[in-house]
Coordinates of C-alpha atoms in Angstrom, one line a residue:
Chain A
M1 CA 109.1 102.0 78.4
K2 CA 108.0 102.5 82.2
G3 CA 107.0 100.0 84.7
M4 CA 107.6 99.6 88.3
Y5 CA 110.7 96.8 89.2
Y6 CA 111.9 94.8 91.7
D7 CA 115.4 94.2 91.3
G8 CA 115.5 91.4 94.4
Q9 CA 116.5 94.8 97.1
V10 CA 113.7 97.3 96.0
A11 CA 110.7 98.0 94.2
R12 CA 111.4 101.0 92.2
L13 CA 109.7 102.7 88.7
R14 CA 112.0 102.1 86.0
H15 CA 112.0 104.1 82.7
D16 CA 114.7 102.3 81.1
L17 CA 112.5 98.9 80.5
P18 CA 112.8 97.1 77.2
E19 CA 109.6 96.6 76.0
P20 CA 108.6 92.9 76.2
R21 CA 109.3 90.5 73.0
P22 CA 106.0 87.8 72.9
F23 CA 106.9 84.5 73.0
P24 CA 104.8 82.6 70.7
G25 CA 101.4 82.6 70.5
E26 CA 101.0 86.0 73.1
V27 CA 100.3 89.2 72.2
V28 CA 101.3 92.5 73.7
L29 CA 98.9 94.8 75.3
R30 CA 98.4 98.4 76.6
V31 CA 98.1 98.3 80.0
R32 CA 95.2 100.7 81.1
A33 CA 94.8 99.6 85.2
A34 CA 96.9 97.0 87.3
G35 CA 95.9 96.8 91.2
V36 CA 98.6 96.0 94.0
C37 CA 98.4 92.4 95.6
G38 CA 99.4 91.1 99.0
T39 CA 101.8 89.0 97.1
D40 CA 103.4 91.9 95.4
L41 CA 104.3 93.3 98.3
Q42 CA 105.6 89.8 99.8
I43 CA 107.9 89.8 96.6
T44 CA 109.2 93.3 97.4
R45 CA 110.0 91.8 101.3
G46 CA 111.9 89.1 99.2
Y47 CA 109.7 86.2 98.9
F48 CA 109.0 83.9 95.9
G49 CA 112.5 84.8 94.7
F50 CA 111.0 87.2 91.9
R51 CA 112.8 89.7 90.0
G52 CA 111.1 91.8 87.4
V53 CA 108.3 93.8 86.6
L54 CA 105.4 93.6 89.2
G55 CA 102.1 93.1 88.8
H56 CA 99.1 90.3 88.0
E57 CA 96.3 92.1 88.5
F58 CA 95.0 94.4 85.4
V59 CA 93.1 95.2 82.6
A60 CA 94.8 96.1 79.6
E61 CA 93.9 96.6 75.5
D62 CA 95.0 94.9 72.3
A63 CA 95.8 95.9 69.3
G64 CA 92.9 96.3 68.1
G65 CA 91.4 98.2 71.2
R66 CA 89.5 95.5 72.7
R67 CA 89.5 96.0 76.5
V68 CA 90.7 92.1 78.4
A69 CA 91.7 90.3 80.9
A70 CA 93.9 87.8 81.5
E71 CA 94.5 84.5 83.4
I72 CA 98.6 85.0 85.1
N73 CA 99.6 81.0 85.1
F74 CA 101.2 80.7 81.6
A75 CA 101.2 76.6 81.1
C76 CA 103.4 74.3 78.9
H77 CA 99.8 72.9 77.2
A78 CA 102.0 70.0 76.1
C79 CA 102.7 68.1 79.8
T80 CA 100.6 65.2 81.9
T81 CA 99.8 68.1 84.3
C82 CA 98.4 69.9 81.6
A83 CA 96.6 66.9 79.8
R84 CA 95.0 66.6 83.2
G85 CA 93.2 70.0 82.9
D86 CA 95.4 71.2 85.9
S87 CA 97.6 73.6 83.7
N88 CA 97.1 76.4 86.1
H89 CA 99.9 74.0 88.1
C90 CA 102.0 73.1 85.2
P91 CA 105.6 71.9 86.6
T92 CA 106.8 74.2 84.1
R93 CA 104.2 77.5 83.6
T94 CA 105.9 81.0 84.7
V95 CA 103.6 83.1 87.0
L96 CA 102.5 87.0 85.5
G97 CA 104.3 89.1 88.1
I98 CA 105.6 86.2 90.4
V99 CA 107.5 83.4 88.3
G100 CA 110.1 84.4 85.8
R101 CA 107.7 86.6 84.0
D102 CA 107.3 90.2 83.6
G103 CA 104.1 91.8 85.1
A104 CA 101.9 94.2 84.3
M105 CA 102.6 97.1 86.6
A106 CA 104.3 98.6 83.4
E107 CA 103.3 100.6 79.8
L108 CA 103.3 97.1 78.3
V109 CA 103.0 93.6 79.1
S110 CA 103.1 90.1 77.0
V111 CA 100.5 87.5 77.7
P112 CA 99.4 83.8 76.3
E113 CA 96.4 85.0 73.5
R114 CA 94.5 82.1 75.4
N115 CA 94.8 83.5 78.8
L116 CA 92.5 86.7 77.5
H117 CA 89.3 87.1 78.7
A118 CA 87.0 90.1 76.5
V119 CA 85.8 92.8 79.7
P120 CA 82.4 93.9 78.9
E121 CA 81.8 97.4 78.4
V122 CA 79.6 97.5 81.7
V123 CA 82.9 96.8 83.9
S124 CA 84.6 99.8 84.6
D125 CA 88.7 99.7 84.4
A126 CA 88.9 99.9 88.0
E127 CA 86.3 97.0 88.2
A128 CA 88.5 95.1 85.8
V129 CA 91.5 94.9 88.1
F130 CA 89.5 93.4 90.4
I131 CA 88.7 89.9 88.0
E132 CA 91.5 88.1 88.8
P133 CA 91.1 88.1 92.3
L134 CA 87.9 87.7 91.8
A135 CA 88.1 84.3 90.1
A136 CA 90.7 83.1 93.1
A137 CA 87.3 84.3 95.2
F138 CA 85.0 81.9 92.7
R139 CA 88.0 78.8 92.7
M140 CA 86.6 78.3 96.3
V141 CA 83.1 77.3 94.9
E142 CA 84.5 74.8 92.4
Q143 CA 85.9 73.4 95.1
V144 CA 83.6 73.4 97.8
E145 CA 79.8 72.8 97.7
V146 CA 78.8 76.8 99.0
S147 CA 74.7 76.7 98.4
A148 CA 71.2 78.0 99.9
G149 CA 72.2 77.2 103.6
T150 CA 75.3 76.6 103.4
A151 CA 77.0 78.0 106.8
V152 CA 80.0 79.9 105.6
C153 CA 82.5 81.2 107.6
V154 CA 85.2 83.7 106.7
L155 CA 87.9 84.6 108.6
G156 CA 90.0 87.8 107.8
D157 CA 88.3 90.8 106.7
G158 CA 91.3 91.9 104.1
K159 CA 90.3 92.6 100.2
L160 CA 90.5 88.5 99.8
G161 CA 88.0 88.1 103.0
L162 CA 85.7 90.5 101.6
L163 CA 86.2 88.9 98.1
C164 CA 85.4 85.3 99.1
T165 CA 82.5 87.4 101.3
Y166 CA 80.7 88.4 98.1
V167 CA 81.1 85.2 96.4
A168 CA 79.6 82.8 99.2
R169 CA 77.2 85.5 99.5
D170 CA 76.1 85.6 95.8
R171 CA 75.9 81.4 95.9
G172 CA 73.4 82.3 99.0
A173 CA 75.0 80.5 101.7
R174 CA 74.8 82.3 105.1
V175 CA 77.8 84.0 105.7
T176 CA 79.9 85.0 108.8
L177 CA 82.7 87.2 108.6
V178 CA 85.7 87.7 111.1
G179 CA 88.0 89.9 110.6
R180 CA 89.7 92.9 113.0
H181 CA 88.9 96.2 111.7
A182 CA 85.2 98.0 112.1
D183 CA 85.6 99.3 108.4
K184 CA 86.0 96.3 106.8
L185 CA 83.3 94.3 108.4
A186 CA 81.6 97.1 107.0
L187 CA 82.1 96.9 103.8
A188 CA 81.1 92.9 104.2
G189 CA 77.4 93.9 102.8
A190 CA 73.8 93.3 103.3
G191 CA 72.7 89.7 104.5
V192 CA 76.4 89.0 105.6
A193 CA 76.6 88.4 109.8
T194 CA 80.1 89.8 111.4
C195 CA 82.4 89.7 114.1
T196 CA 85.6 90.5 115.6
S197 CA 88.2 88.0 115.6
R198 CA 88.1 88.5 119.6
D199 CA 84.7 87.8 119.9
A200 CA 85.0 84.8 117.3
G201 CA 84.9 82.1 120.3
A202 CA 81.4 82.3 121.1
L203 CA 80.3 81.6 117.6
G204 CA 80.6 77.4 118.0
R205 CA 81.4 75.2 115.7
P206 CA 78.5 75.5 113.5
F207 CA 80.5 76.1 110.3
D208 CA 80.1 73.6 107.3
V209 CA 82.9 76.1 105.2
V210 CA 85.4 77.9 107.3
V211 CA 87.8 80.3 104.9
E212 CA 90.5 81.0 105.5
A213 CA 91.8 84.6 104.5
T214 CA 93.7 86.4 106.9
G215 CA 97.0 86.2 105.3
S216 CA 98.5 84.7 109.0
A217 CA 99.5 81.4 110.1
A218 CA 97.5 81.4 113.1
G219 CA 94.5 81.0 110.7
L220 CA 94.5 77.4 110.3
A221 CA 94.2 77.2 113.9
Q222 CA 91.7 79.4 114.0
A223 CA 89.5 78.0 111.6
L224 CA 89.9 74.2 113.5
T225 CA 88.0 76.1 116.3
L226 CA 85.1 77.3 114.2
V227 CA 84.4 74.3 111.3
R228 CA 81.9 71.4 112.9
P229 CA 83.3 67.9 112.4
R230 CA 83.5 66.7 108.6
G231 CA 83.4 70.0 107.5
V232 CA 85.7 72.3 105.3
I233 CA 88.1 74.8 105.7
V234 CA 89.6 76.6 102.7
L235 CA 93.2 78.0 102.8
K236 CA 93.5 81.4 100.7
S237 CA 96.2 82.8 102.4
T238 CA 99.8 82.1 100.8
V239 CA 101.7 82.4 103.8
A240 CA 105.2 81.9 103.5
A241 CA 106.0 81.3 107.1
R242 CA 106.6 77.9 108.8
Y243 CA 103.8 77.4 112.4
E244 CA 103.1 75.5 114.5
I245 CA 100.3 73.5 114.5
D246 CA 98.5 70.7 116.2
L247 CA 96.6 69.0 113.5
A248 CA 94.9 66.2 116.0
P249 CA 91.5 67.8 115.4
V250 CA 91.3 67.4 111.9
V251 CA 91.9 63.7 112.0
V252 CA 90.1 63.3 115.4
D253 CA 86.8 65.1 113.4
E254 CA 88.0 64.4 109.8
V255 CA 88.0 67.9 108.5
R256 CA 89.8 68.6 105.0
V257 CA 91.7 71.1 104.2
V258 CA 91.1 72.0 101.0
G259 CA 94.0 74.2 99.7
S260 CA 92.7 77.5 96.9
R261 CA 94.5 79.2 94.6
C262 CA 93.7 81.1 91.4
G263 CA 90.4 80.5 90.1
P264 CA 88.3 80.8 86.6
F265 CA 87.7 84.3 85.0
P266 CA 84.3 83.3 83.4
P267 CA 81.7 83.6 86.8
A268 CA 84.4 86.5 88.0
I269 CA 83.3 88.7 84.7
A270 CA 79.8 87.6 85.1
A271 CA 79.2 88.7 88.5
L272 CA 80.7 92.2 87.6
A273 CA 79.0 92.8 84.8
A274 CA 75.4 91.8 86.2
R275 CA 76.2 94.0 89.5
R276 CA 75.8 90.5 91.3
I277 CA 79.0 91.5 93.2
D278 CA 80.2 95.4 94.2
V279 CA 83.8 95.6 94.3
R280 CA 84.3 99.8 94.3
P281 CA 83.8 100.0 98.0
L282 CA 86.9 98.0 98.0
I283 CA 88.8 100.4 96.2
Q284 CA 91.1 102.7 98.7
A285 CA 92.8 104.9 95.9
E286 CA 93.6 105.2 92.1
L287 CA 97.2 106.7 91.4
P288 CA 99.4 107.1 88.4
L289 CA 101.9 104.6 87.2
D290 CA 104.4 107.3 87.6
Q291 CA 103.4 107.5 91.8
A292 CA 104.0 103.3 92.0
E293 CA 106.2 103.4 94.8
A294 CA 103.8 105.5 96.5
A295 CA 101.1 103.5 96.0
L296 CA 102.7 100.1 96.9
R297 CA 103.4 102.0 100.3
L298 CA 99.9 102.8 100.6
A299 CA 98.7 99.4 100.2
G300 CA 101.1 98.2 102.5
E301 CA 99.6 100.4 105.3
P302 CA 97.6 98.5 107.9
G303 CA 94.1 98.4 107.1
A304 CA 94.8 99.5 103.3
R305 CA 92.0 98.4 101.1
K306 CA 93.2 98.1 97.0
V307 CA 95.4 100.6 95.3
L308 CA 95.0 100.7 92.2
L309 CA 97.4 102.4 89.8
R310 CA 96.3 104.0 85.9
V311 CA 98.5 103.0 83.5
G312 CA 97.0 103.9 80.1
Chain B
M1 CA 86.2 40.5 137.1
K2 CA 89.4 41.0 135.2
G3 CA 90.5 44.0 133.5
M4 CA 93.0 45.9 132.1
Y5 CA 92.7 49.6 133.6
Y6 CA 94.1 52.8 133.2
D7 CA 93.9 54.6 136.6
G8 CA 95.4 58.0 135.0
Q9 CA 99.3 57.1 136.2
V10 CA 99.7 53.0 135.2
A11 CA 97.8 50.8 133.3
R12 CA 97.5 47.5 135.3
L13 CA 95.7 44.3 135.6
R14 CA 92.8 44.4 138.5
H15 CA 90.5 41.5 139.3
D16 CA 88.3 43.9 141.6
L17 CA 86.2 45.9 138.9
P18 CA 82.4 45.5 138.8
E19 CA 80.7 43.9 136.2
P20 CA 79.9 46.2 133.5
R21 CA 75.7 47.4 133.5
P22 CA 74.1 48.3 130.2
F23 CA 72.5 51.6 129.3
P24 CA 68.9 51.0 127.4
G25 CA 69.8 49.8 124.4
E26 CA 73.0 48.0 125.0
V27 CA 73.9 44.3 125.4
V28 CA 77.4 43.1 127.7
L29 CA 79.2 41.2 125.8
R30 CA 81.6 38.2 126.5
V31 CA 84.8 39.1 124.9
R32 CA 86.9 36.6 123.6
A33 CA 90.1 38.2 122.2
A34 CA 91.5 42.0 122.3
G35 CA 94.1 43.6 120.2
V36 CA 96.4 46.4 121.8
C37 CA 96.2 49.7 119.5
G38 CA 98.5 52.2 119.3
T39 CA 95.9 54.0 121.1
D40 CA 95.7 52.4 123.8
L41 CA 99.9 53.3 124.2
Q42 CA 99.3 57.0 123.9
I43 CA 96.4 56.9 126.5
T44 CA 98.9 55.0 129.0
R45 CA 101.3 58.1 128.0
G46 CA 98.9 60.6 129.7
Y47 CA 97.1 61.3 126.3
F48 CA 93.4 61.8 126.0
G49 CA 92.5 62.3 129.7
F50 CA 90.7 58.8 130.0
R51 CA 90.6 56.6 133.3
G52 CA 89.0 52.8 133.1
V53 CA 89.5 50.1 131.2
L54 CA 91.6 49.9 127.8
G55 CA 90.7 48.6 125.2
H56 CA 88.8 49.1 121.3
E57 CA 89.7 46.4 119.0
F58 CA 87.7 43.4 119.7
V59 CA 85.8 40.0 119.1
A60 CA 83.1 38.6 121.6
E61 CA 80.0 36.7 122.1
D62 CA 76.4 37.9 123.0
A63 CA 74.1 35.9 125.4
G64 CA 73.2 33.8 122.1
G65 CA 76.7 32.5 121.7
R66 CA 76.9 34.7 118.4
R67 CA 79.9 35.8 117.8
V68 CA 80.0 39.9 117.1
A69 CA 82.7 42.8 116.5
A70 CA 81.5 46.2 117.7
E71 CA 81.8 49.9 116.3
I72 CA 83.0 51.9 118.9
N73 CA 81.0 55.4 118.9
F74 CA 78.8 55.2 121.3
A75 CA 76.1 58.4 120.0
C76 CA 72.7 59.7 121.0
H77 CA 70.9 59.3 117.5
A78 CA 69.8 62.3 118.5
C79 CA 71.2 65.5 117.9
T80 CA 71.5 67.7 114.6
T81 CA 74.9 65.8 114.0
C82 CA 73.7 62.5 114.2
A83 CA 70.7 63.4 112.3
R84 CA 73.2 64.4 109.6
G85 CA 74.4 61.0 109.1
D86 CA 77.4 61.6 111.3
S87 CA 77.0 59.6 114.7
N88 CA 80.4 58.9 114.5
H89 CA 81.0 62.7 115.6
C90 CA 78.2 63.1 117.7
P91 CA 79.6 65.8 120.2
T92 CA 78.3 63.6 122.9
R93 CA 79.4 60.5 121.9
T94 CA 81.7 58.2 124.4
V95 CA 84.0 56.1 122.9
L96 CA 85.0 52.7 124.4
G97 CA 88.1 52.3 125.7
I98 CA 88.7 56.2 125.0
V99 CA 86.5 58.3 125.9
G100 CA 84.4 57.7 128.4
R101 CA 83.7 53.9 128.3
D102 CA 84.9 51.1 129.9
G103 CA 87.2 49.0 127.0
A104 CA 87.0 45.7 125.9
M105 CA 90.5 44.3 127.5
A106 CA 87.9 42.7 130.4
E107 CA 85.9 39.7 130.5
L108 CA 83.1 41.5 129.8
V109 CA 81.9 44.2 127.4
S110 CA 78.8 46.6 127.2
V111 CA 77.8 47.8 123.9
P112 CA 75.3 49.4 122.4
E113 CA 73.3 46.6 120.4
R114 CA 72.9 48.5 117.1
N115 CA 76.7 48.9 116.9
L116 CA 77.1 45.0 116.6
H117 CA 78.2 43.3 113.7
A118 CA 78.4 39.5 113.3
V119 CA 81.5 37.7 112.6
P120 CA 81.4 34.9 110.2
E121 CA 82.7 31.5 110.8
V122 CA 85.4 31.6 108.7
V123 CA 86.8 34.7 110.2
S124 CA 88.9 33.3 113.3
D125 CA 89.0 35.4 116.4
A126 CA 92.5 36.2 116.0
E127 CA 91.4 38.0 112.8
A128 CA 88.4 39.7 113.7
V129 CA 90.3 41.6 116.6
F130 CA 91.1 43.7 113.2
I131 CA 87.6 44.4 111.9
E132 CA 88.0 47.7 113.7
P133 CA 91.2 48.9 112.5
L134 CA 91.1 47.4 109.0
A135 CA 87.3 49.6 108.9
A136 CA 89.3 53.0 109.8
A137 CA 91.8 51.6 106.7
F138 CA 88.6 51.7 104.8
R139 CA 86.9 54.9 106.0
M140 CA 89.8 56.3 103.5
V141 CA 88.5 55.0 100.2
E142 CA 84.8 56.3 101.6
Q143 CA 86.5 59.8 101.8
V144 CA 88.7 59.8 98.5
E145 CA 88.8 58.0 94.7
V146 CA 90.9 55.2 95.2
S147 CA 90.6 53.2 92.3
A148 CA 92.2 50.9 89.1
G149 CA 95.2 53.1 88.3
T150 CA 95.3 55.5 91.1
A151 CA 99.0 56.4 92.7
V152 CA 98.8 55.6 96.3
C153 CA 101.8 55.9 98.3
V154 CA 101.4 55.0 102.4
L155 CA 103.8 56.9 104.9
G156 CA 104.3 55.0 107.5
D157 CA 104.9 50.8 107.7
G158 CA 103.2 50.1 111.0
K159 CA 99.9 48.6 111.7
L160 CA 97.8 51.3 109.7
G161 CA 99.9 51.8 107.4
L162 CA 100.1 48.5 106.5
L163 CA 96.0 48.0 106.2
C164 CA 95.8 50.7 104.3
T165 CA 98.0 49.3 102.0
Y166 CA 96.2 46.3 102.0
V167 CA 92.8 48.0 101.6
A168 CA 94.7 50.2 98.6
R169 CA 95.8 47.2 96.8
D170 CA 92.4 46.0 97.6
R171 CA 90.8 48.5 95.3
G172 CA 93.3 48.0 92.5
A173 CA 95.8 51.2 93.2
R174 CA 99.1 51.0 92.4
V175 CA 101.0 51.4 95.3
T176 CA 104.1 52.4 97.4
L177 CA 104.6 51.8 101.0
V178 CA 107.1 53.7 102.5
G179 CA 108.6 52.7 105.7
R180 CA 111.7 52.5 108.0
H181 CA 111.6 48.3 108.6
A182 CA 112.6 46.0 106.1
D183 CA 110.9 43.4 107.7
K184 CA 107.6 45.7 108.2
L185 CA 107.9 45.8 104.3
A186 CA 108.2 42.9 103.5
L187 CA 104.8 42.3 104.5
A188 CA 103.4 44.7 102.1
G189 CA 102.5 41.8 99.6
A190 CA 102.1 41.5 96.0
G191 CA 102.5 44.2 94.0
V192 CA 103.0 46.7 96.0
A193 CA 105.8 48.7 95.4
T194 CA 108.3 49.3 98.9
C195 CA 110.8 52.7 99.3
T196 CA 112.5 53.0 102.8
S197 CA 111.8 56.5 104.1
R198 CA 115.7 57.6 103.3
D199 CA 114.9 57.1 100.1
A200 CA 111.5 58.1 99.4
G201 CA 113.4 61.8 98.2
A202 CA 113.8 59.8 94.7
L203 CA 110.4 58.9 94.4
G204 CA 109.3 62.6 93.3
R205 CA 105.7 63.5 93.0
P206 CA 103.5 61.3 91.2
F207 CA 101.1 60.4 93.4
D208 CA 97.7 60.9 93.2
V209 CA 97.1 59.9 96.9
V210 CA 99.2 59.9 100.4
V211 CA 98.3 58.3 103.0
E212 CA 99.8 59.6 106.3
A213 CA 100.3 57.0 108.6
T214 CA 103.3 57.0 110.6
G215 CA 102.5 58.2 114.2
S216 CA 104.4 61.2 113.4
A217 CA 104.0 64.9 112.7
A218 CA 106.3 65.1 110.4
G219 CA 104.8 62.8 107.8
L220 CA 102.7 65.4 106.6
A221 CA 105.9 67.5 105.5
Q222 CA 107.0 64.6 103.6
A223 CA 103.7 63.9 102.2
L224 CA 103.8 67.3 100.5
T225 CA 106.9 66.5 99.0
L226 CA 105.6 63.0 97.2
V227 CA 101.8 64.4 96.5
R228 CA 101.3 65.8 93.1
P229 CA 99.2 69.2 92.8
R230 CA 95.7 68.7 93.4
G231 CA 96.2 66.2 94.9
V232 CA 95.3 64.1 98.5
I233 CA 96.6 63.6 101.6
V234 CA 95.0 61.4 103.9
L235 CA 95.7 62.0 108.0
K236 CA 95.7 58.9 109.6
S237 CA 97.9 59.5 112.6
T238 CA 96.4 61.3 115.1
V239 CA 99.5 62.7 116.9
A240 CA 98.9 64.5 119.9
A241 CA 101.5 67.0 119.5
R242 CA 102.1 70.3 118.3
Y243 CA 104.5 70.6 114.7
E244 CA 106.1 72.9 112.8
I245 CA 105.0 73.1 109.5
D246 CA 104.9 75.4 106.1
L247 CA 101.6 75.3 104.9
A248 CA 101.9 77.4 101.8
P249 CA 102.6 74.6 99.5
V250 CA 99.2 73.2 100.5
V251 CA 97.7 76.7 99.0
V252 CA 100.1 77.1 95.6
D253 CA 99.9 73.5 94.8
E254 CA 95.9 73.4 95.4
V255 CA 96.6 69.9 97.9
R256 CA 93.0 68.5 99.5
V257 CA 94.4 67.2 103.2
V258 CA 91.5 65.0 104.6
G259 CA 91.3 63.6 108.2
S260 CA 90.4 60.4 108.5
R261 CA 89.6 58.5 111.6
C262 CA 86.6 55.5 112.0
G263 CA 85.5 53.1 109.4
P264 CA 82.5 51.1 108.0
F265 CA 82.8 47.6 109.4
P266 CA 80.8 45.8 106.6
P267 CA 83.9 46.1 104.4
A268 CA 86.4 44.9 106.7
I269 CA 84.4 42.2 107.4
A270 CA 83.5 40.7 104.0
A271 CA 87.7 41.2 103.1
L272 CA 88.6 39.4 105.4
A273 CA 85.4 36.8 105.3
A274 CA 87.0 36.5 101.5
R275 CA 90.1 36.5 102.2
R276 CA 91.0 39.1 100.2
I277 CA 93.0 40.8 102.7
D278 CA 94.9 38.6 104.9
V279 CA 95.7 40.3 108.2
R280 CA 97.9 37.3 109.9
P281 CA 101.5 38.2 109.2
L282 CA 100.2 41.2 111.2
I283 CA 100.3 39.7 114.2
Q284 CA 103.5 39.3 116.6
A285 CA 101.8 37.3 119.6
E286 CA 99.1 36.3 121.3
L287 CA 99.1 36.4 125.2
P288 CA 96.2 35.9 128.0
L289 CA 94.8 38.3 129.6
D290 CA 96.0 37.7 132.4
Q291 CA 99.5 38.8 131.1
A292 CA 97.9 42.3 129.5
E293 CA 100.8 44.4 131.0
A294 CA 103.1 42.4 129.5
A295 CA 100.9 42.5 126.3
L296 CA 101.2 46.3 126.5
R297 CA 104.7 46.4 126.9
L298 CA 105.7 43.9 124.2
A299 CA 103.3 46.1 122.1
G300 CA 105.2 48.9 122.7
E301 CA 108.7 48.1 121.6
P302 CA 110.0 49.6 118.5
G303 CA 109.2 47.9 115.1
A304 CA 106.4 45.6 117.0
R305 CA 103.6 44.3 115.5
K306 CA 100.0 43.7 116.6
V307 CA 99.8 41.7 120.2
L308 CA 96.4 40.2 120.9
L309 CA 95.1 39.0 124.0
R310 CA 92.6 36.2 124.5
V311 CA 90.2 36.3 127.0
G312 CA 87.3 33.8 126.9

């Protein structure tokens, strides 16, 4: 079958990939569309040590023609971590297209049936590809109180920063988006204040919650200049890099720093279905799977929005 | 009056200090005993930019002869931070012997009356000096769930690490103390597992809560190797230094990092009065105020326990 394969050196579209063989409890899905994520680009730069088919944002259809999205952590559901309800952190888990598991930029993908979520008809394929990253943005509001009146600052006007902005706004928070690109800041949406990174110093430290989604290790230092004492910094960027920082302000101001990763699909699907969150302005382009290599290059250009692959 | 004064270059016992003049709402106390804290030593190395009388751990008596301890953050009680209940973080606060306020290594000290707490008769002067640092250890259990069965690892067998160990044990937690000094680890107390820093790698990652009290910026990296996914790291060390660290594990494992500083006096006083926590093994020596310079030198020696100054 066709698929976008990373061999540890280069990512290439291959036509000779074997069809996936499902483990017990899994189903093979026919992929309809997939998205290119910043993590995919990091993988192709050699981080994470992954080899295989890329892609973890997708919509597919099962044997019965039902459209589905799938959570990407494949857990054992038998260990103490899973028993605690932390199956997304199962120590022996594989992760679709990231850790030990072929991903979704291919004609077919195999995933555990329990990971599937039905996609309502009103949500298009292009929107459904955003369910996984939007769920990651919703993870934040599972961990941190964000409600009417909460002063939230989102650092980073990339795709994840914008999705976090939408989720915080959906919760009624007073949101300020800080970023570098005028065209991205323009996507913040109604009722969201925007500010360039250069001017962020003038904001003071009024924020209850600062979401670090810059994709840069330097984001945390900036977040510390914006969060109020006893406030919360949500770390969303997985930056595979060492960074020098003075953490004394964390102690003196009793700041909480909360790592935040994958999130719940149901609120993301509900927000898309109800049109409470509109992700369509985030789409840069949609290319066929045959042009997957060009799609990854496009997604890697500075300031690129979400690039989609049309598969089925 | 006499007092231990830091002029920005050296800390010296002076005999010519003016008596403190109380602000409205304050009382002048006659100091009975004071403790030397690691923060005092950092101040004398030029951190924090403080000039004045050192000392923030003390017991004193008021005009009526009542023995008292005092919380060290002097807030305005008028701003929005104070109104939120965060007066310990008041942006215009002074801090006894640390920020803009003469401290307690002197014959007299002026503090706000609302900051005072009566010291029960059963608590000796030497023990009462520990109320402030023990309160800082109790702060941790205000911020983080620590109860029967919680697996807690305390990194650092210094005074603060040992006090955190006692508080976690007092809450019924299963506690492991990691440190470098056999004589300090021996102070961990009954029911506490101990481990040398060198062997900590073999502990695995079983800990719900890791308390970073090493006083070293490297402590956080070690804490990340010991905390379970979705666990909590409590940062107690205020290390005034930049440190290079890879924070990706915070995101991937959704760890919470919680800065923790000053804490509540009542539970500290109650634990000392009820003899649930015994701080006396932590005392290295008690010297008269006249030997304050020698006391600071002694406190600065590697492995030193708490050095007390007898004042009144």
